[in-house]
CSV table of C-alpha atoms in Angstrom, one decimal:
chain,number,residue,atom,x,y,z
A,1,MET,CA,0.0,0.0,0.0
A,2,ALA,CA,1.1,3.6,-0.4
A,3,ASN,CA,0.9,6.7,1.8
A,4,THR,CA,-2.7,8.0,1.6
A,5,PHE,CA,-4.7,11.0,2.9
A,6,GLN,CA,-8.4,10.4,3.4
A,7,SER,CA,-11.0,12.3,5.4
A,8,GLY,CA,-8.4,13.8,7.8
A,9,THR,CA,-6.4,10.7,8.3
A,10,LEU,CA,-2.9,10.0,6.9
A,11,TYR,CA,-1.8,6.4,6.5
A,12,ILE,CA,2.0,6.0,6.3
A,13,ASP,CA,4.0,3.0,5.3
A,14,SER,CA,6.9,4.6,3.3
A,15,THR,CA,9.0,7.8,3.2
A,16,GLY,CA,8.1,10.8,1.1
A,17,GLN,CA,5.8,13.8,0.9
A,18,LEU,CA,2.6,13.2,2.8
A,19,PHE,CA,0.8,16.5,2.6
A,20,THR,CA,1.4,20.0,1.3
A,21,GLY,CA,0.1,23.0,3.1
A,22,ALA,CA,-0.7,23.8,6.8
A,23,ILE,CA,-2.2,21.0,8.9
A,24,LYS,CA,-2.5,20.0,12.6
A,25,VAL,CA,-1.9,16.5,13.9
A,26,SER,CA,-3.6,15.4,17.0
A,27,TYR,CA,-2.8,11.7,17.2
A,28,ILE,CA,-0.1,9.4,15.9
A,29,VAL,CA,-0.8,5.7,16.0
A,30,PHE,CA,2.4,3.8,15.3
A,31,ARG,CA,2.7,0.0,14.8
A,32,ALA,CA,6.2,-1.4,15.1
A,33,ASN,CA,7.3,-4.4,13.0
A,34,ALA,CA,10.5,-5.0,14.9
A,35,ASN,CA,12.4,-3.8,18.0
A,36,HIS,CA,13.4,-0.1,17.9
A,37,ASP,CA,11.2,0.9,14.9
A,38,GLU,CA,11.0,4.6,14.3
A,39,LEU,CA,9.0,7.3,12.5
A,40,VAL,CA,10.4,10.8,11.7
A,41,LEU,CA,8.1,13.6,10.4
A,42,ARG,CA,9.3,16.9,9.1
A,43,ASP,CA,7.6,20.3,8.6
A,44,GLY,CA,7.9,20.9,4.9
A,45,THR,CA,8.2,19.2,1.6
A,46,ALA,CA,11.8,17.8,1.7
A,47,ASN,CA,14.0,15.5,3.7
A,48,THR,CA,16.0,18.5,4.9
A,49,ALA,CA,13.0,20.3,6.5
A,50,PRO,CA,13.0,20.7,10.3
A,51,ILE,CA,12.0,17.6,12.4
A,52,LYS,CA,8.6,18.1,14.1
A,53,ALA,CA,7.9,14.6,15.4
A,54,SER,CA,10.1,11.6,16.1
A,55,VAL,CA,8.7,8.5,17.7
A,56,GLN,CA,10.1,5.1,18.5
A,57,ILE,CA,8.8,1.7,19.8
A,58,ASP,CA,11.2,-0.6,21.4
A,59,VAL,CA,9.2,-3.8,21.2
A,60,ALA,CA,8.3,-5.6,18.0
A,61,LYS,CA,4.6,-5.9,17.0
A,62,ARG,CA,3.5,-3.3,19.5
A,63,THR,CA,1.2,-0.4,18.7
A,64,ALA,CA,1.5,3.0,20.5
A,65,ILE,CA,-0.9,6.0,20.5
A,66,PHE,CA,0.8,9.3,20.9
A,67,ASP,CA,-1.8,11.9,22.0
A,68,PHE,CA,-1.3,15.5,21.0
A,69,SER,CA,-5.0,16.4,21.1
A,70,ARG,CA,-4.5,19.1,23.9
A,71,ASN,CA,-1.7,20.7,21.9
A,72,PRO,CA,-1.7,19.5,18.3
A,73,ILE,CA,1.5,19.5,16.3
A,74,VAL,CA,1.3,22.3,13.7
A,75,PHE,CA,3.0,21.6,10.4
A,76,GLN,CA,3.1,25.0,8.6
A,77,THR,CA,4.2,23.9,5.1
A,78,GLY,CA,3.4,20.2,4.8
A,79,ILE,CA,4.4,16.9,6.2
A,80,HIS,CA,7.3,14.9,4.9
A,81,CYS,CA,8.2,11.5,6.3
A,82,SER,CA,12.0,11.2,6.3
A,83,ALA,CA,12.1,7.8,8.1
A,84,ILE,CA,9.9,4.9,8.8
A,85,THR,CA,11.3,1.5,9.6
A,86,SER,CA,10.5,-1.1,7.0
A,87,GLY,CA,7.4,-3.0,7.9
A,88,ALA,CA,6.2,-0.4,10.4
A,89,VAL,CA,3.0,1.6,9.7
A,90,ALA,CA,1.5,4.8,11.1
A,91,THR,CA,-1.7,6.7,11.0
A,92,LEU,CA,-1.9,10.4,11.7
A,93,GLN,CA,-5.2,11.9,12.8
A,94,THR,CA,-5.5,15.6,11.8
A,95,THR,CA,-7.6,18.2,13.5
A,96,SER,CA,-7.8,20.6,10.6
A,97,GLN,CA,-6.5,21.5,7.2
A,98,GLY,CA,-5.3,25.1,6.7
A,99,ALA,CA,-4.1,25.5,10.3
A,100,THR,CA,-2.2,28.7,11.0
């Protein structure tokens, strides 16, 4: 499957540009495939953009929910996934498009 954006939810299974424009992320659900799997998200459209979120799970086959609903992560110019461990998947729940 490929990275997809549908109805306020971003599904991630590979690196690359996920979304262009301003957006807020309230939850990250991350499923590890192996020990020490990681996900790195950047604010922008390139692999060199500033890192906004970096999460890791130390145990294989575990799912973790990272809750930012009280203080959503604001991505001003887009979301770029610069790293996701092979076999791991993530879902981002957004609170709004066009966040400022």
